[in-house]
Amino acid sequence: MEKDELKYNELIGKLRGKEPRLNDPEELTEKIMWSLKRKNSKVTRVIILVRPWLSAAAIFLIALFIYQNNDVPVEETRKIKVANIKEKSERIDCLESLRNGKINRKALIRSYQCYQKRSEEKNNSAEQLMMKYQQKF
Amino acid sequence: MQQPDISDLLKECRRQNETAFRRLVEMHQGMVYSFAFRMLCNEEDAKDAVQETFIRVWKHIDKYDPELKFTTWLFAIASNYCCDKLRFRKRRLNTDNIESIHFALLTDNLETTVSNSDLAKIIHALTDKLTPKQKLIFTLRDLQELEVEEVEKITGMSAGKIKSNLYLARQFIKEQLEKY
């Protein structure tokens, strides 16, 4: 144990005595002063002042671009979804009233209109498909 | 040449006087370099540490508390930088380490014969596996020979913590030395 202590003290003593040498102190001083000047320069100050405004403007422009490009489709899909839900709920209402035996003229007409509309859509798409096949062959 | 008073230089630095700051850098860069070199074991990294330390000094000169010794404040800034650098650095242990310690133990006049790179290898071999905190305390206490009170001010640690970190660092280095 004492031997280790001696070895340690000897080595630390040697290391203390050996101060790391800075080979070119003037060059390092110049480097430090130059980096300070660079940081203090007017251009850097202007950049530092303008940077947040530029970032804010960039963010605003990106947001505007996204909003303008996504506004119409989002609104349209929302409307379509709402219309589909309305139609579905109308059909369900009609079926419910038929099931409950509350058959009235108004409900019958409404359910007929719904089914007609749906079959019209189906017919249209079938017609379109047929047209496509006819053009192909 | 007469040495200017540090407090006068600092006052001038507060007024953004670059000539005074240059004088301050010239007076203290050697000391900061020596400390950074012992911490980072690399000449280029040590130079970067000196540069960054003085840039921080210039930037935060208004926050300097005149009741604190200027060198203590300087060491505090440099030690923060070095510890951050060590935390992000990958540990490496190569075979040169063993040879370096052998070399250090066998050389009688280490002070005159050893180059910076050899010195870096020796310190690296001894302290590579220490945590940044332990390495910092070891460097400040055993290599820079600073008093516990000053180390307390530099690191912000209590005397007890300093002692326990130093004990662990010394134990580890002694274990390393046991192998040779």
Coordinates of C-alpha atoms in Angstrom, one line a residue:
Chain A
M1 CA 0.0 0.0 0.0
E2 CA 2.8 2.4 1.0
K3 CA 4.6 1.5 -2.2
D4 CA 1.6 2.5 -4.3
E5 CA 1.4 5.8 -2.3
L6 CA 5.0 6.4 -3.0
K7 CA 4.6 5.6 -6.7
Y8 CA 1.6 7.9 -6.9
N9 CA 3.3 10.8 -5.2
E10 CA 6.3 10.4 -7.4
L11 CA 4.3 10.4 -10.6
I12 CA 2.1 13.3 -9.5
G13 CA 5.2 15.3 -8.5
K14 CA 6.6 14.7 -11.9
L15 CA 3.4 15.7 -13.7
R16 CA 3.1 18.8 -11.6
G17 CA 6.6 19.8 -12.6
K18 CA 5.8 19.4 -16.2
E19 CA 3.6 22.3 -17.3
P20 CA 2.1 21.8 -20.8
R21 CA 3.8 24.2 -23.2
L22 CA 1.8 26.6 -25.4
N23 CA 3.8 26.6 -28.6
D24 CA 2.5 29.8 -30.2
P25 CA 0.8 32.1 -27.6
E26 CA 0.7 35.1 -30.0
E27 CA -1.2 33.1 -32.6
L28 CA -3.8 32.0 -30.0
T29 CA -4.2 35.6 -28.7
E30 CA -4.8 36.8 -32.3
K31 CA -7.3 34.0 -32.9
I32 CA -9.2 34.9 -29.7
M33 CA -9.2 38.7 -30.6
W34 CA -10.3 37.9 -34.1
S35 CA -13.2 35.8 -33.0
L36 CA -14.3 38.6 -30.7
K37 CA -14.1 41.1 -33.5
R38 CA -16.2 38.8 -35.7
K39 CA -18.8 38.5 -32.9
N40 CA -18.8 42.3 -32.4
S41 CA -19.0 43.3 -36.0
K42 CA -21.9 45.3 -37.3
V43 CA -22.9 42.7 -39.8
T44 CA -23.1 40.0 -37.1
R45 CA -25.2 42.3 -34.9
V46 CA -27.6 43.0 -37.7
I47 CA -27.8 39.3 -38.5
I48 CA -28.6 38.6 -34.8
L49 CA -31.3 41.3 -34.8
V50 CA -32.9 40.3 -38.1
R51 CA -32.7 36.5 -37.6
P52 CA -35.8 36.1 -35.4
W53 CA -37.9 38.3 -37.7
L54 CA -36.7 36.3 -40.7
S55 CA -37.6 33.0 -39.0
A56 CA -41.0 34.3 -38.1
A57 CA -41.7 35.5 -41.6
A58 CA -40.5 32.1 -43.0
I59 CA -42.8 30.2 -40.6
F60 CA -45.7 32.5 -41.5
L61 CA -45.1 32.0 -45.3
I62 CA -44.9 28.2 -44.8
A63 CA -48.1 28.2 -42.8
L64 CA -49.9 30.3 -45.4
F65 CA -48.8 28.0 -48.2
I66 CA -50.0 24.9 -46.3
Y67 CA -53.3 26.6 -45.4
Q68 CA -53.9 27.8 -49.0
N69 CA -53.1 24.4 -50.5
N70 CA -55.2 22.4 -48.0
D71 CA -58.1 24.7 -47.4
V72 CA -60.4 23.7 -50.4
P73 CA -60.0 19.9 -50.3
V74 CA -60.4 19.8 -46.5
E75 CA -63.6 21.9 -46.7
E76 CA -64.9 19.8 -49.6
T77 CA -64.3 16.5 -47.9
R78 CA -65.9 17.8 -44.8
K79 CA -69.0 18.8 -46.7
I80 CA -69.2 15.4 -48.4
K81 CA -68.8 13.6 -45.1
V82 CA -71.5 15.7 -43.5
A83 CA -73.9 15.1 -46.5
N84 CA -73.2 11.3 -46.3
I85 CA -73.9 11.3 -42.6
K86 CA -77.1 13.2 -43.1
E87 CA -78.3 10.9 -45.9
K88 CA -77.5 7.8 -43.8
S89 CA -79.3 9.2 -40.8
E90 CA -82.3 10.0 -42.9
R91 CA -82.4 6.5 -44.3
I92 CA -82.1 5.1 -40.8
D93 CA -84.9 7.3 -39.5
C94 CA -87.2 6.1 -42.4
L95 CA -86.4 2.4 -41.7
E96 CA -86.9 2.9 -38.0
S97 CA -90.3 4.4 -38.6
L98 CA -91.2 1.6 -41.0
R99 CA -90.1 -1.0 -38.5
N100 CA -92.1 0.6 -35.7
G101 CA -95.2 0.5 -37.9
K102 CA -95.4 4.2 -38.1
I103 CA -95.9 4.2 -41.8
N104 CA -96.7 7.6 -43.0
R105 CA -96.6 9.1 -46.4
K106 CA -93.8 11.6 -45.6
A107 CA -91.5 8.9 -44.3
L108 CA -92.2 6.6 -47.3
I109 CA -91.5 9.4 -49.8
R110 CA -88.3 10.3 -48.0
S111 CA -86.9 6.8 -47.9
Y112 CA -87.9 6.3 -51.5
Q113 CA -86.1 9.5 -52.5
C114 CA -83.0 8.3 -50.6
Y115 CA -82.9 4.9 -52.3
Q116 CA -83.6 6.5 -55.6
K117 CA -80.7 8.9 -55.1
R118 CA -78.4 6.0 -54.2
S119 CA -79.5 3.8 -57.1
E120 CA -79.1 6.8 -59.4
E121 CA -75.5 7.2 -58.2
K122 CA -74.9 3.5 -58.7
N123 CA -76.5 3.6 -62.1
N124 CA -74.3 6.5 -63.1
S125 CA -71.1 4.8 -62.0
A126 CA -72.2 1.6 -63.8
E127 CA -72.9 3.6 -66.9
Q128 CA -69.5 5.2 -66.7
L129 CA -67.8 1.8 -66.3
M130 CA -69.8 0.5 -69.3
M131 CA -68.7 3.5 -71.4
K132 CA -65.1 2.8 -70.5
Y133 CA -65.3 -0.8 -71.5
Q134 CA -67.0 0.1 -74.7
Q135 CA -64.3 2.5 -75.6
K136 CA -61.6 -0.1 -74.8
F137 CA -63.1 -3.0 -76.9
Chain B
M1 CA 7.5 45.9 -17.9
Q2 CA 5.1 46.7 -15.1
Q3 CA 2.2 44.3 -14.7
P4 CA -1.1 46.1 -14.9
D5 CA -3.6 45.7 -12.1
I6 CA -6.2 43.0 -12.9
S7 CA -9.1 45.1 -11.5
D8 CA -8.1 48.0 -13.7
L9 CA -8.0 45.7 -16.7
L10 CA -11.4 44.3 -15.9
K11 CA -12.9 47.8 -15.5
E12 CA -11.5 48.6 -19.0
C13 CA -12.9 45.3 -20.4
R14 CA -16.3 46.3 -19.1
R15 CA -16.1 49.4 -21.2
Q16 CA -15.5 47.1 -24.2
N17 CA -11.8 48.1 -24.4
E18 CA -10.2 45.4 -26.6
T19 CA -6.6 46.4 -25.8
A20 CA -7.2 45.8 -22.1
F21 CA -8.8 42.5 -23.0
R22 CA -5.9 41.5 -25.1
R23 CA -3.6 42.1 -22.2
L24 CA -5.9 40.0 -20.0
V25 CA -5.7 37.2 -22.5
E26 CA -1.9 37.4 -22.8
M27 CA -1.6 37.2 -19.0
H28 CA -3.9 34.2 -18.4
Q29 CA -4.0 32.1 -21.6
G30 CA -1.0 30.0 -20.5
M31 CA -2.7 29.1 -17.2
V32 CA -6.0 28.2 -18.9
Y33 CA -4.2 26.2 -21.6
S34 CA -2.3 24.2 -19.0
F35 CA -5.5 23.3 -17.2
A36 CA -7.4 22.6 -20.4
F37 CA -4.6 20.4 -21.7
R38 CA -4.5 18.4 -18.5
M39 CA -8.2 17.9 -18.7
L40 CA -8.6 17.1 -22.4
C41 CA -5.2 15.6 -23.1
N42 CA -5.1 17.1 -26.6
E43 CA -3.4 20.3 -27.8
E44 CA -6.0 21.4 -30.3
D45 CA -8.9 20.7 -27.9
A46 CA -7.0 22.7 -25.3
K47 CA -6.5 25.6 -27.6
D48 CA -10.2 25.5 -28.5
A49 CA -11.0 25.5 -24.8
V50 CA -8.9 28.6 -24.2
Q51 CA -10.5 30.4 -27.1
E52 CA -14.0 29.5 -25.9
T53 CA -13.2 30.4 -22.3
F54 CA -12.1 33.9 -23.2
I55 CA -15.0 34.5 -25.6
R56 CA -17.3 33.6 -22.7
V57 CA -15.3 35.9 -20.4
W58 CA -15.8 38.8 -22.9
K59 CA -19.5 38.0 -23.3
H60 CA -20.3 37.8 -19.6
I61 CA -17.8 40.3 -18.2
D62 CA -20.7 42.2 -16.7
K63 CA -21.7 39.2 -14.6
Y64 CA -18.2 38.9 -13.0
D65 CA -18.4 39.2 -9.2
P66 CA -15.3 41.3 -8.2
E67 CA -15.3 39.6 -4.8
L68 CA -14.3 36.4 -6.5
K69 CA -10.7 36.0 -7.7
F70 CA -10.5 36.5 -11.4
T71 CA -8.6 33.3 -11.9
T72 CA -11.3 31.4 -10.0
W73 CA -13.9 32.7 -12.3
L74 CA -11.7 31.8 -15.3
F75 CA -11.2 28.3 -14.0
A76 CA -14.9 27.9 -13.4
I77 CA -15.7 28.8 -17.0
A78 CA -12.9 26.6 -18.4
S79 CA -13.9 23.7 -16.2
N80 CA -17.5 23.9 -17.4
Y81 CA -16.3 23.8 -21.0
C82 CA -13.9 20.9 -20.4
C83 CA -16.5 18.8 -18.5
D84 CA -19.0 19.3 -21.3
K85 CA -16.4 18.3 -23.9
L86 CA -15.4 15.2 -21.9
R87 CA -19.0 14.1 -21.6
F88 CA -19.5 14.1 -25.3
R89 CA -16.2 12.5 -26.1
K90 CA -16.0 8.7 -26.6
R91 CA -13.7 6.9 -24.4
R92 CA -10.8 5.2 -26.0
L93 CA -8.0 3.1 -24.4
N94 CA -5.1 1.9 -26.5
T95 CA -1.9 0.0 -25.9
D96 CA 0.1 3.2 -25.9
N97 CA -1.3 3.9 -22.4
I98 CA 0.6 1.1 -20.8
E99 CA 3.9 2.2 -22.4
S100 CA 3.2 5.8 -21.4
I101 CA 2.9 5.0 -17.7
H102 CA 6.0 2.8 -17.8
F103 CA 7.8 5.7 -19.5
A104 CA 6.6 8.2 -17.0
L105 CA 7.7 6.1 -14.0
L106 CA 11.1 5.3 -15.4
T107 CA 12.0 8.8 -16.6
D108 CA 13.8 10.8 -13.9
N109 CA 13.7 14.2 -15.5
L110 CA 10.2 14.2 -16.9
E111 CA 10.0 18.0 -16.7
T112 CA 12.6 18.5 -19.4
T113 CA 12.5 15.5 -21.6
V114 CA 8.7 14.9 -22.2
S115 CA 6.9 16.6 -25.1
N116 CA 3.3 17.8 -25.0
S117 CA 2.0 14.7 -26.8
D118 CA 3.8 12.3 -24.4
L119 CA 2.5 14.2 -21.4
A120 CA -1.0 14.0 -22.9
K121 CA -0.6 10.2 -23.3
I122 CA 0.5 9.8 -19.7
I123 CA -2.3 11.9 -18.2
H124 CA -4.8 10.2 -20.5
A125 CA -3.6 6.8 -19.5
L126 CA -4.0 7.6 -15.8
T127 CA -7.3 9.5 -15.9
D128 CA -9.1 8.2 -19.0
K129 CA -11.6 6.0 -17.0
L130 CA -12.4 8.7 -14.4
T131 CA -15.7 10.5 -14.6
P132 CA -15.5 14.1 -15.8
K133 CA -16.2 15.3 -12.2
Q134 CA -13.4 13.1 -10.7
K135 CA -11.0 14.1 -13.4
L136 CA -11.8 17.8 -12.8
I137 CA -11.3 17.5 -9.1
F138 CA -8.1 15.5 -9.6
T139 CA -6.7 18.1 -12.1
L140 CA -7.6 21.1 -9.9
R141 CA -6.4 19.6 -6.6
D142 CA -3.4 17.4 -7.5
L143 CA -2.1 18.8 -10.8
Q144 CA -3.0 22.5 -10.5
E145 CA -2.5 22.4 -6.7
L146 CA -5.5 24.6 -5.9
E147 CA -6.9 24.8 -2.3
V148 CA -10.1 23.0 -1.4
E149 CA -11.8 26.4 -0.9
E150 CA -11.0 27.6 -4.4
V151 CA -12.1 24.2 -5.9
E152 CA -15.4 24.7 -4.0
K153 CA -15.9 28.1 -5.6
I154 CA -14.9 26.8 -9.1
T155 CA -17.0 23.7 -9.1
G156 CA -19.8 24.7 -6.8
M157 CA -19.4 21.4 -4.9
S158 CA -19.2 21.0 -1.2
A159 CA -15.9 20.1 0.5
G160 CA -17.2 16.6 1.3
K161 CA -18.1 15.9 -2.3
I162 CA -14.7 17.2 -3.4
K163 CA -12.9 15.0 -1.0
S164 CA -14.9 11.9 -1.9
N165 CA -14.4 12.5 -5.7
L166 CA -10.7 13.1 -5.1
Y167 CA -10.4 9.9 -3.0
L168 CA -12.1 7.8 -5.7
A169 CA -9.8 9.4 -8.4
R170 CA -6.7 8.8 -6.4
Q171 CA -7.7 5.2 -5.6
F172 CA -8.3 4.5 -9.3
I173 CA -5.0 6.0 -10.4
K174 CA -3.2 4.0 -7.6
E175 CA -4.9 0.8 -8.9
Q176 CA -3.6 1.7 -12.4
L177 CA -0.1 2.1 -11.0
E178 CA -0.3 -1.2 -9.2
K179 CA -0.1 -2.9 -12.6
Y180 CA 3.3 -1.5 -13.3

